[in-house]
Coordinates of C-alpha atoms and ligand atoms in Angstrom, one line a residue:
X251 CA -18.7 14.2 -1.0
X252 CA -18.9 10.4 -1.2
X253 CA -16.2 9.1 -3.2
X254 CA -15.6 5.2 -3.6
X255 CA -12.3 4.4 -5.6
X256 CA -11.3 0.6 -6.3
X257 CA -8.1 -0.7 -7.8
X258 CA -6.4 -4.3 -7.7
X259 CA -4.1 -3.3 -5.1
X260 CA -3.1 -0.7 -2.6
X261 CA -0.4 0.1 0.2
X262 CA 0.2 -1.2 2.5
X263 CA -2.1 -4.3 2.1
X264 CA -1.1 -5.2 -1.6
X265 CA 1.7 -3.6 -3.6
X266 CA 3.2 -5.3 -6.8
X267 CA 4.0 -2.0 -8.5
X268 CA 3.2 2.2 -9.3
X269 CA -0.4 0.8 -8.9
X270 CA -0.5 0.2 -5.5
X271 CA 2.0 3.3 -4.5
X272 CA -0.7 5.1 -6.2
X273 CA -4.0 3.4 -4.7
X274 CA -2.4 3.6 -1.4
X275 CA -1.3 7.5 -1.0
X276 CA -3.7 9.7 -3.6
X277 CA -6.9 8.5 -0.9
X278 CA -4.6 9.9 1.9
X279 CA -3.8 13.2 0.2
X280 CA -7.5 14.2 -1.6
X281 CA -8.8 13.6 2.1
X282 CA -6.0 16.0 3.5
X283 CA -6.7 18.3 0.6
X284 CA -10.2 18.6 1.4
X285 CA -9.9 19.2 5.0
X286 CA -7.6 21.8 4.3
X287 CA -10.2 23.4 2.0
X288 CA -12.5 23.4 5.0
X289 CA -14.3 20.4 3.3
X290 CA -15.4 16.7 3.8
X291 CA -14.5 13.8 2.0
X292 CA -16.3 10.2 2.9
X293 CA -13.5 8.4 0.8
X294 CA -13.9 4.6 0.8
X295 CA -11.9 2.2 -1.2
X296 CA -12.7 -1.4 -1.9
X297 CA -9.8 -4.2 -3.0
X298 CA -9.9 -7.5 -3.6
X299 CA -9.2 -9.5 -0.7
X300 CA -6.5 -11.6 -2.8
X301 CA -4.9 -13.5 0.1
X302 CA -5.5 -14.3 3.8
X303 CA -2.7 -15.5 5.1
X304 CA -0.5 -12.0 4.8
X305 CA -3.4 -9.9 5.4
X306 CA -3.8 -11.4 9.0
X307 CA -1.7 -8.8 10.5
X308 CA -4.3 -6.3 9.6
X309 CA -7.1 -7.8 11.4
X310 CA -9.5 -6.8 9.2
X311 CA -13.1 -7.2 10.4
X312 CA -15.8 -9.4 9.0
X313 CA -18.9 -7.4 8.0
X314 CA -21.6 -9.8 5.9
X315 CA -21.5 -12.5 3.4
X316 CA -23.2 -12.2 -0.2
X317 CA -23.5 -14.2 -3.1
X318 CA -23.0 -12.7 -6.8
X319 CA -25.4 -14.4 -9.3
X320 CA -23.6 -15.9 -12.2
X321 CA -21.9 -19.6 -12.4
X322 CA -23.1 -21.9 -10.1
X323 CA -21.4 -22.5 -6.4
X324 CA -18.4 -20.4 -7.3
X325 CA -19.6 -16.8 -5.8
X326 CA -20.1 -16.7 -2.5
X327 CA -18.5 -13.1 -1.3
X328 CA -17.3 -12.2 2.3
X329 CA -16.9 -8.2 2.9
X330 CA -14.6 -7.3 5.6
X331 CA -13.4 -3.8 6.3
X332 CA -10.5 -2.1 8.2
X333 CA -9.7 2.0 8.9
X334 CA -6.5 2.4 8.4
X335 CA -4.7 5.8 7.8
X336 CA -7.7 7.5 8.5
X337 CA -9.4 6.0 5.4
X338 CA -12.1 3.4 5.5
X339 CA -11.4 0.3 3.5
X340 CA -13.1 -2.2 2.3
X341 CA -12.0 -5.9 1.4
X342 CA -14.2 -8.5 -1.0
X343 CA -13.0 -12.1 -0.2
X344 CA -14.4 -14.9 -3.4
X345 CA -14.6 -18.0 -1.2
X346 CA -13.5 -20.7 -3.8
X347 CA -10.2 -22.1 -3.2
X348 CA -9.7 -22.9 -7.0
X349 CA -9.7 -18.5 -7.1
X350 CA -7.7 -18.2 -4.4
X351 CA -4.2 -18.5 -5.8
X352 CA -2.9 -15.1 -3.1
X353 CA -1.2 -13.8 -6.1
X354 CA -2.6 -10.0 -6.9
X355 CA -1.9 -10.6 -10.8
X356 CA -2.5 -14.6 -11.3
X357 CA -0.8 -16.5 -14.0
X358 CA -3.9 -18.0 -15.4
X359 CA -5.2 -15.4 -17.6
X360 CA -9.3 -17.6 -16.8
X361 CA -9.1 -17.2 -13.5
X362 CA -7.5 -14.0 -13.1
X363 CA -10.3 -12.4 -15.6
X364 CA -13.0 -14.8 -13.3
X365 CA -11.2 -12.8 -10.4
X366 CA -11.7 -9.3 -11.1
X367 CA -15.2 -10.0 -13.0
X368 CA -16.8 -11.4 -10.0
X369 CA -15.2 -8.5 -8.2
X370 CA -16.3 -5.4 -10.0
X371 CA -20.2 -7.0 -9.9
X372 CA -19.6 -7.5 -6.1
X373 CA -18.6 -4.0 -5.4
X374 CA -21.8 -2.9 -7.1
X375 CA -23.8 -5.6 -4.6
X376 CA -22.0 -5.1 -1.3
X377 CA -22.6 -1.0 -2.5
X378 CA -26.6 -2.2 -1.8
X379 CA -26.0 -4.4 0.8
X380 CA -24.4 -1.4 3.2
X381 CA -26.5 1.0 1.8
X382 CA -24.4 3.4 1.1
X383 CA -24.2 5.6 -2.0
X384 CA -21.0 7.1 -3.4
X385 CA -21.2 10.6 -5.5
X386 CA -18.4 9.0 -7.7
X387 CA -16.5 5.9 -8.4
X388 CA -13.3 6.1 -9.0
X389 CA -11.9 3.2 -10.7
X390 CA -8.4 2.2 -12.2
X391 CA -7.0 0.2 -14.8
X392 CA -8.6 -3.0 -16.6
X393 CA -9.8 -4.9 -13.3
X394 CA -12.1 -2.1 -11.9
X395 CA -13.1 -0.5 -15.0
X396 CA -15.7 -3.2 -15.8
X397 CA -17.4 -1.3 -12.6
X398 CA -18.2 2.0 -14.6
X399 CA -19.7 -0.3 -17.3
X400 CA -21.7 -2.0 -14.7
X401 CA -23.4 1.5 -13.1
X402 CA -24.1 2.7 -16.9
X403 CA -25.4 -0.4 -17.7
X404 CA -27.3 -2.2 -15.3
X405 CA -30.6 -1.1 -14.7
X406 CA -30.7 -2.6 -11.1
X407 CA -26.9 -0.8 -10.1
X408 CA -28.6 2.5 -11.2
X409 CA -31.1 3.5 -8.6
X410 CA -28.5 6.3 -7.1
X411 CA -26.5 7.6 -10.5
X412 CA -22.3 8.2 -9.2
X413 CA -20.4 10.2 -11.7
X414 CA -17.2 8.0 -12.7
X415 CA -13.9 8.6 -13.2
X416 CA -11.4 6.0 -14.4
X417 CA -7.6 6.2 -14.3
X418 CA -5.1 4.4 -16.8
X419 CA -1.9 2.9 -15.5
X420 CA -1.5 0.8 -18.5
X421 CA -3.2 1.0 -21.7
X422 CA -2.2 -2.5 -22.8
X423 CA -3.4 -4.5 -20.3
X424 CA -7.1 -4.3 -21.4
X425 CA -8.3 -7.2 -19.3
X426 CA -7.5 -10.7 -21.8
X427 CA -9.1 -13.3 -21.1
X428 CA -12.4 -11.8 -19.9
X429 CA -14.8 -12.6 -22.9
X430 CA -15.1 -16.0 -21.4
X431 CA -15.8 -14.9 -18.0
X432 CA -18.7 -12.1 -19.4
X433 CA -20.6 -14.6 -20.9
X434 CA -20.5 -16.4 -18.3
X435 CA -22.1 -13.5 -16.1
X436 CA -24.2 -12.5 -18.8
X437 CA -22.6 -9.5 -19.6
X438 CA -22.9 -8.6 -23.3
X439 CA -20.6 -6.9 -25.7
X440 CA -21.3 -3.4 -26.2
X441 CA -20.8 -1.7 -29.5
X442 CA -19.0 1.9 -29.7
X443 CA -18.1 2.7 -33.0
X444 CA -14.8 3.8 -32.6
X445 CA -13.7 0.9 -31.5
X446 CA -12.4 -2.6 -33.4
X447 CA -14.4 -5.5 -32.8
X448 CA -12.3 -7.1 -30.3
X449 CA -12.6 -4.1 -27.7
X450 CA -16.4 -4.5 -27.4
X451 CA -16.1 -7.3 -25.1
X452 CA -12.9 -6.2 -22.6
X453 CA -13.5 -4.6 -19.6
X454 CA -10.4 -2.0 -19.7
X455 CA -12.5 -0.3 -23.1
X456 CA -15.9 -1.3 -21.7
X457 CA -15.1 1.3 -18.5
X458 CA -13.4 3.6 -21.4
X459 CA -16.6 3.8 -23.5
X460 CA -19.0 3.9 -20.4
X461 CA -16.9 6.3 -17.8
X462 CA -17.7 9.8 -17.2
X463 CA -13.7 11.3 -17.1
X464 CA -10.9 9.4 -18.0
X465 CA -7.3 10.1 -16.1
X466 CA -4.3 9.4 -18.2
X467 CA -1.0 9.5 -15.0
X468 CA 0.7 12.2 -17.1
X469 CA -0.2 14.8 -19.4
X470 CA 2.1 13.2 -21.9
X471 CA 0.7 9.6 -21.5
X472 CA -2.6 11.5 -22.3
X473 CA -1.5 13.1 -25.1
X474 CA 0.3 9.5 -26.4
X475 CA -2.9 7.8 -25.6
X476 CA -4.5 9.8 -29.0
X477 CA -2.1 7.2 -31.5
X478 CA -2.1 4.0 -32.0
X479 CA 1.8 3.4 -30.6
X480 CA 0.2 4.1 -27.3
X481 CA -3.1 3.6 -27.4
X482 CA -3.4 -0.1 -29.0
X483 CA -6.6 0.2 -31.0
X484 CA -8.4 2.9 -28.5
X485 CA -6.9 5.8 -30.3
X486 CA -9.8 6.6 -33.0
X487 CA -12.4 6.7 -29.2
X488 CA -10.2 9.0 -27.8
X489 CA -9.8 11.0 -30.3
X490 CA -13.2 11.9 -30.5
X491 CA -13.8 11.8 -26.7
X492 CA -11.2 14.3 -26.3
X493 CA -13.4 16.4 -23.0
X494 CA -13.1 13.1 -21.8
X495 CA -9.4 12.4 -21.3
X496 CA -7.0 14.7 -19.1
X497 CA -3.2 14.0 -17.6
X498 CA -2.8 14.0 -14.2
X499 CA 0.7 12.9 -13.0
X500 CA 1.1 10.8 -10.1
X501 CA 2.8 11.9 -7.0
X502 CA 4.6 9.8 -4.3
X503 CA 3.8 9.8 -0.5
X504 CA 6.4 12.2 0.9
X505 CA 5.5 10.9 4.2
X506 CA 6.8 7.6 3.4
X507 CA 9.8 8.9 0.6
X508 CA 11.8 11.2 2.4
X509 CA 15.3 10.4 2.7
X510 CA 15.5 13.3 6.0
X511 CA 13.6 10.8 8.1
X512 CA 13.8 7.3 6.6
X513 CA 14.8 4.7 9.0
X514 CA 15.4 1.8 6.8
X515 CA 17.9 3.8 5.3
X516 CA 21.3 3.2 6.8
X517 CA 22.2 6.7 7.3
X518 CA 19.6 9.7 6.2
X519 CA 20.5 13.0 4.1
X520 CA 18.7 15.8 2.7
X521 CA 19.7 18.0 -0.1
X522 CA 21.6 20.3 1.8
X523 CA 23.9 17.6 3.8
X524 CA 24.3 14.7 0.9
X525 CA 27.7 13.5 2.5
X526 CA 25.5 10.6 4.4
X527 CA 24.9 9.3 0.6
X528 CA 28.7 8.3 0.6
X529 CA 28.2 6.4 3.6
X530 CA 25.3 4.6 2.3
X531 CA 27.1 3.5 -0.5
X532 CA 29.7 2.3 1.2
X533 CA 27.8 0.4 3.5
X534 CA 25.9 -1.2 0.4
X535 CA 29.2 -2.3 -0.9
X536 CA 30.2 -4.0 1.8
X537 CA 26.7 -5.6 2.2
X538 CA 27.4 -7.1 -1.9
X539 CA 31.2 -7.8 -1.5
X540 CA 32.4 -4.6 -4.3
X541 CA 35.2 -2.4 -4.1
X542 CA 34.6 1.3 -3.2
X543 CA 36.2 3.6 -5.5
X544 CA 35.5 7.2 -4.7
X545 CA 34.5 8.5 -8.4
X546 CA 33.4 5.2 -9.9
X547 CA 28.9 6.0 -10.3
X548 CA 26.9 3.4 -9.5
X549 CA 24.1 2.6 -11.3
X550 CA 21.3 0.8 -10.3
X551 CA 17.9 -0.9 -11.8
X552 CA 14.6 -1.1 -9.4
X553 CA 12.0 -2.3 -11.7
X554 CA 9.8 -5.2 -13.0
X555 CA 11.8 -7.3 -15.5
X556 CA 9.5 -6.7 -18.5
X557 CA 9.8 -5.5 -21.8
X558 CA 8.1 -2.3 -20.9
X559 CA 10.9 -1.5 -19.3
X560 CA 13.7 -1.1 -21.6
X561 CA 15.4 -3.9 -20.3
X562 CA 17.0 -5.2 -23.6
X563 CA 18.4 -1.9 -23.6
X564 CA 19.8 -2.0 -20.3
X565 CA 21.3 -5.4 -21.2
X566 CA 22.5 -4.1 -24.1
X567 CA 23.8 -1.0 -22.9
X568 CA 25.7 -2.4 -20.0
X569 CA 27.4 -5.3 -22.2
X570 CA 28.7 -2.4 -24.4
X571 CA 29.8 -0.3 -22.2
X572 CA 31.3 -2.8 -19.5
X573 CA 35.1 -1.1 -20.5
X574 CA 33.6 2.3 -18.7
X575 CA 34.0 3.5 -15.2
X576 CA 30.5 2.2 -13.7
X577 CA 29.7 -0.2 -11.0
X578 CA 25.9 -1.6 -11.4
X579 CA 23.1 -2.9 -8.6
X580 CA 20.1 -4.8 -10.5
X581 CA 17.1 -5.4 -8.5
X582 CA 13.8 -6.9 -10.5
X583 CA 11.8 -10.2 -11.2
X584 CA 9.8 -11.0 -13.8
X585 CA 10.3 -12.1 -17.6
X586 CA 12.3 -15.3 -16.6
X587 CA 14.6 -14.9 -19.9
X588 CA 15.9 -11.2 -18.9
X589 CA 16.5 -12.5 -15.0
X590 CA 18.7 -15.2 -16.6
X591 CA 20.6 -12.7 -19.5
X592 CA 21.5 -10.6 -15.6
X593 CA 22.9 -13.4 -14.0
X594 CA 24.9 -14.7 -17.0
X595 CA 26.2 -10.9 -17.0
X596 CA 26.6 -10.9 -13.5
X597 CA 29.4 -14.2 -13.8
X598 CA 31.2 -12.1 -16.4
X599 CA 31.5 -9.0 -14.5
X600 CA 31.1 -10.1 -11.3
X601 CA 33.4 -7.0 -10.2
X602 CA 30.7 -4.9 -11.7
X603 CA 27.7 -6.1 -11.8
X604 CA 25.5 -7.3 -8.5
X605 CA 21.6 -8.4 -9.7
X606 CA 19.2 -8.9 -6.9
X607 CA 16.4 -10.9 -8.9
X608 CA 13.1 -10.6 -6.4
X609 CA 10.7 -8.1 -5.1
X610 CA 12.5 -6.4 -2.1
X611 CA 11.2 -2.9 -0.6
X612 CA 14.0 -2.4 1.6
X613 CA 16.9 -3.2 -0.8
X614 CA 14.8 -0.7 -3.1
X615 CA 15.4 1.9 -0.1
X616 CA 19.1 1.2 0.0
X617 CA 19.3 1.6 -3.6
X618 CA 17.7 4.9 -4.4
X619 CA 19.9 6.2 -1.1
X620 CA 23.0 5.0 -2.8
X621 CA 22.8 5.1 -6.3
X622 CA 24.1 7.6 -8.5
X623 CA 22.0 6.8 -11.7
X624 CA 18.9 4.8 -12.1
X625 CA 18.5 3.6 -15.5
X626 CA 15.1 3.8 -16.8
X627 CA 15.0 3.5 -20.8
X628 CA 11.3 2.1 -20.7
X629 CA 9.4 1.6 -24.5
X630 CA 7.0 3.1 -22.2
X631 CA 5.5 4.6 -19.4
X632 CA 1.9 6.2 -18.4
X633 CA 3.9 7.9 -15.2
X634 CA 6.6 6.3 -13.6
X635 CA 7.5 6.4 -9.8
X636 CA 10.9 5.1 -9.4
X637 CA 12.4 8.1 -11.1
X638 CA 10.7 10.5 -8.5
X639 CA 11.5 8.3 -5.7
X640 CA 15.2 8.3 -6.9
X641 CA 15.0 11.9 -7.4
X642 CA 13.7 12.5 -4.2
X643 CA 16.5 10.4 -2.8
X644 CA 19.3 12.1 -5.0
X645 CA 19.9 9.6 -7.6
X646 CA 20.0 10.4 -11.0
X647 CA 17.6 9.2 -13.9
X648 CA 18.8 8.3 -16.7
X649 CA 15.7 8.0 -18.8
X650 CA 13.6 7.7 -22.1
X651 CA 11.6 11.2 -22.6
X652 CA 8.5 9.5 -22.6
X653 CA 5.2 9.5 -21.2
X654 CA 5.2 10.3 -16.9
X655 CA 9.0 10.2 -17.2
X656 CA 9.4 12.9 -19.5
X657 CA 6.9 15.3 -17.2
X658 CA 8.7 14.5 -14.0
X659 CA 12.3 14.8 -15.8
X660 CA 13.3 18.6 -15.8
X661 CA 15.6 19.1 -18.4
X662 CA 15.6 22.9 -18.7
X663 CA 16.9 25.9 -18.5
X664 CA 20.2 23.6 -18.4
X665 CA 19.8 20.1 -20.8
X666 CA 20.3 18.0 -17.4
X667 CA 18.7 20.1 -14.5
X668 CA 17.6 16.9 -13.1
X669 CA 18.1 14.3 -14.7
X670 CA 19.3 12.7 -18.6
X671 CA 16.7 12.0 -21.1
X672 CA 16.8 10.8 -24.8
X673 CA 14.3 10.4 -27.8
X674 CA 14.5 7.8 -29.3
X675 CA 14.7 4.2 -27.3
X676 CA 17.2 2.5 -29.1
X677 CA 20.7 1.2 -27.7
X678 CA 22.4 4.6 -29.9
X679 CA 20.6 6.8 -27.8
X680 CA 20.5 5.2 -24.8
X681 CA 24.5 4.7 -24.4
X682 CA 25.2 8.0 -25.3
X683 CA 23.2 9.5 -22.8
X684 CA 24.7 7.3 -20.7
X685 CA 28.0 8.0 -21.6
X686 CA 27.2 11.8 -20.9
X687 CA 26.3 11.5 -17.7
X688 CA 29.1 9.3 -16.6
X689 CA 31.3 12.1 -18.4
X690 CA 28.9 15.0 -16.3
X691 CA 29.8 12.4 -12.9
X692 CA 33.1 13.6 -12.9
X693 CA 32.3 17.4 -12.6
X694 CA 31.1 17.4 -8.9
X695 CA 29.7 20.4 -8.3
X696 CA 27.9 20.2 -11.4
X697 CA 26.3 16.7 -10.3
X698 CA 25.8 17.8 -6.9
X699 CA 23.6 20.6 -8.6
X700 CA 21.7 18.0 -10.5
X701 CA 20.7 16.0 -7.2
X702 CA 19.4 19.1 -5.8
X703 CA 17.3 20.0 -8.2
X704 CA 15.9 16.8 -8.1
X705 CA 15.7 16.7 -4.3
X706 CA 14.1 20.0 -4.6
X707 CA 11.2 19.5 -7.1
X708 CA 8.0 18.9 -5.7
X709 CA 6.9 14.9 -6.5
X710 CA 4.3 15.4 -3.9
X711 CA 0.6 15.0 -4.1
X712 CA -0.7 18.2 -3.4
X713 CA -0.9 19.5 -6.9
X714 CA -2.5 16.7 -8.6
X715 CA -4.7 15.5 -5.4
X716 CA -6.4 19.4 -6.5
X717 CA -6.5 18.4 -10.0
X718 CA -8.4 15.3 -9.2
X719 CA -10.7 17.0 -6.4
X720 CA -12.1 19.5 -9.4
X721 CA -12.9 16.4 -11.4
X722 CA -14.6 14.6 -8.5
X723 CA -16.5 18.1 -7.8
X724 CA -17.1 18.5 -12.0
X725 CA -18.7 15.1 -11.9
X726 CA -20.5 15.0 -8.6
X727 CA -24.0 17.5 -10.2
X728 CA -25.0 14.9 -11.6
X729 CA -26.4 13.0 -9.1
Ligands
ADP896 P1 5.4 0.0 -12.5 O1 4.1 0.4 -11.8 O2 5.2 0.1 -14.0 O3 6.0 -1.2 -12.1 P2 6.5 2.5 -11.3 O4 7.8 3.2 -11.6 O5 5.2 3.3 -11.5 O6 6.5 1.2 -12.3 O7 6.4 1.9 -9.8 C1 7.3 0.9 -9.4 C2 7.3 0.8 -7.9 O8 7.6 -0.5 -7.5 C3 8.2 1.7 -7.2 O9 7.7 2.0 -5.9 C4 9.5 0.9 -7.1 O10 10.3 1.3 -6.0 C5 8.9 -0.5 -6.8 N1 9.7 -1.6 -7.3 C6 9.9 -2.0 -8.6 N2 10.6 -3.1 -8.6 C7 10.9 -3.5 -7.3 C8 11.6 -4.5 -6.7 N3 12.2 -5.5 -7.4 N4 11.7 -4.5 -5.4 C9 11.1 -3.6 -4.6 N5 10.4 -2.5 -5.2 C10 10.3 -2.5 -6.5

């Protein structure tokens, strides 16, 4: 089977969040799946090349040059590629230097739109130029989805007929700004019933409408994605699509996630000899200037800075219960307002409170092998990955039963087998869950049986690189 999956970003080449966790480790495990089944899988995957100053390293090789009809002088394409991981990859570089801001995610909603337009019709061209011809495309989120459109549509992409599948991450972000960019291109609006006016001309809905399978990252975040809460207008489609949509939740790379072998951990642990943790902590303390007190929790924050998040209520939560027996690590960037409420917190408990406002991989390590709690009280979320990464590596979540995080949570037999959850995300609910697991801290034994069950469950990919691998083999007869 010839499978070609796209995405924005993927480890180790581009990460900004889940997205490129997820991009870079489900390839690796459907390929590992289907030798094990005795079976082949040609998976390819094709990213933007966003930047080429820190993709050097790589050494990516040149393979052709193309040009992508549309506005004048702006679309001349290089393809390079690279194996890496056992997985052949695929690179589209947009020559113009007015598109080449390096960031993954630009701030210019034009250009970022002008971005991932050009690259979803340059996939479809460099997929003639090398002549080869996938069973399935596999795309993800808003900026690939335009690509399952594009093979529906386009009489001249159709000559060999892929089966698609398309993933959601993030129902919101439905591709903004793109209208201008489509009629630019000359891709017109399409008209699906089910949908309000303004989703006939965004990509994220266009690849909706046009895909073969849709993949929610959690059987909840499927379920959510049938109201309008979740599902921002695209409700009444899915609804009536429903053979179309299925959950699959993500899993982590246990290769990379495993606190047994991790070297940029300080010192390693596994769930039978968690003494190390203590060590970690300490050595983490020392690194931020706090005070180690021996049953004092530590909490700690790895995420984007966005309201998504729950990071009001984290604010809020941490304000009101600053009188309580908690020390706190914040590590995040993003909404510029919520990176300035942390540091003004940060001067009034500066006993208490350490924030960490960037993008940092190995102070994320540190923190998931250290921390006791991570706090993650998100509005919403498809899947979630922190919370099986801290899981993984013993620390506790603390969460809003929602979406990925309340599939990946296990609260039962026992209300916290793994972790805290509550219902309803307001700042009630969230400090009083809070407050029970600082109370549940104190009872060691019972916390140390909490960690394990976390450490224990099974985050990785096997399961769900299966569940995918009967969709890829549902859609490939059609060919
Ligand atoms: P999302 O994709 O919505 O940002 P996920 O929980 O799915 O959230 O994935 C977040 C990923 O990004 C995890 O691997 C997490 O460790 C990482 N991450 C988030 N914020 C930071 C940060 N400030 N520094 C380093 N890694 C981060």
């Amino acid at each position: 089977m010839k499978v070609l999956f796209t995405a924005a970003e993927a480890e180790p080449f581009y990460k900004v969040g889940g997205l490129g966790d997820y991009a870079g480790s489900l390839p690796v495990a459907l390929k590992n799946y289907f030798t094990a089944q005795n079976d082949m899988l040609d998976i390819r995957v094709v990213l933007p090349l966003h930047d080429t100053k820190t993709i050097k390293k790589f050494q990516l090789k040149a393979v052709l040059a193309f040009s992508v009809e549309g506005t004048e002088n702006k679309n001349k394409c290089r393809l390079f590629e690279k194996v890496y991981d056992g997985i052949h990859y695929y690179f589209i570089h947009q020559s113009s230097p007015e598109l080449e801001s390096g960031a993954v995610y630009g701030k210019d909603q034009y250009r970022t739109a002008y971005k991932f337009t050009l690259f979803s019709i340059a996939v479809l061209e460099m997929l003639q130029k090398i002549g080869w011809e996938p069973d399935i495309i596999h795309a993800n989120d808003w900026h690939t989805a335009l690509i399952n459109h594009l093979v529906k549509s386009r009489a001249d992409f159709t000559k060999f007929k892929p089966g698609t599948l398309l993933t959601i991450h993030n129902m919101p972000f439905m591709g903004y700004g793109s209208e201008a960019v489509f009629s630019e291109f000359g891709i017109k609006p399409i008209a699906v019933k089910e949908y309000p006016a303004w989703a006939q001309t965004l990509p994220l809905p266009m690849g909706i409408a046009a895909t073969d399978q849709i993949v929610a990252v959690s059987p909840t975040y499927a379920d959510e994605l049938t109201t309008s809460y979740f599902a921002y207008g695209l409700e009444k489609y899915l609804l009536s699509h429903p053979e179309k949509l299925t959950g699959i939740i993500n899993g982590i790379d246990y290769t990379k996630w495993d606190p047994t072998t991790d070297k940029e951990i300080d010192f390693q642990f596994s769930e039978t000899h968690l003494q190390p943790r203590i060590r970690n902590k300490k050595a983490l303390y020392k690194e931020i200037g706090f005070e180690f007190k021996p049953n004092e929790p530590l909490l700690v924050v790895i995420s984007r800075l966005e309201s998504q998040k729950g990071i009001d209520l984290i604010l809020d939560a941490l304000s009101e219960t600053a009188h309580h027996n908690w020390k706190a690590v914040i590590l995040g960037s993003g909404h510029h307002g919520y990176e300035y409420a942390f540091r003004a917190l940060e001067r009034i408990l500066p006993n208490k409170l350490h924030a960490v406002l960037e993008y940092n991989p190995l102070f994320a390590k540190k923190l998931y092998a250290a921390g006791d709690m991570i706090l993650m009280p998100s509005l919403y979320e498809p899947c979630g990955l922190s919370q099986m990464i801290a899981m993984r590596y013993g620390c506790v979540p603390i969460a809003h039963a929602v979406g990925g995080l309340k599939d990946s949570i296990t609260t039962k037999p026992e209300p916290e087998r793994a972790g805290f959850l509550f219902n309803t995300p307001n700042k009630k609910a969230f400090i009083q869950c809070l407050k029970r697991a600082i109370k549940k801290y104190s009872d060691k034994d019972l916390w140390h049986q909490i960690q394990t069950n976390g450490m224990k469950t099974d985050f990785s990919w096997s399961r769900s690189a299966a569940q995918y691998a009967n969709i890829y083999q549902s859609l490939t007869p059609r060919k």
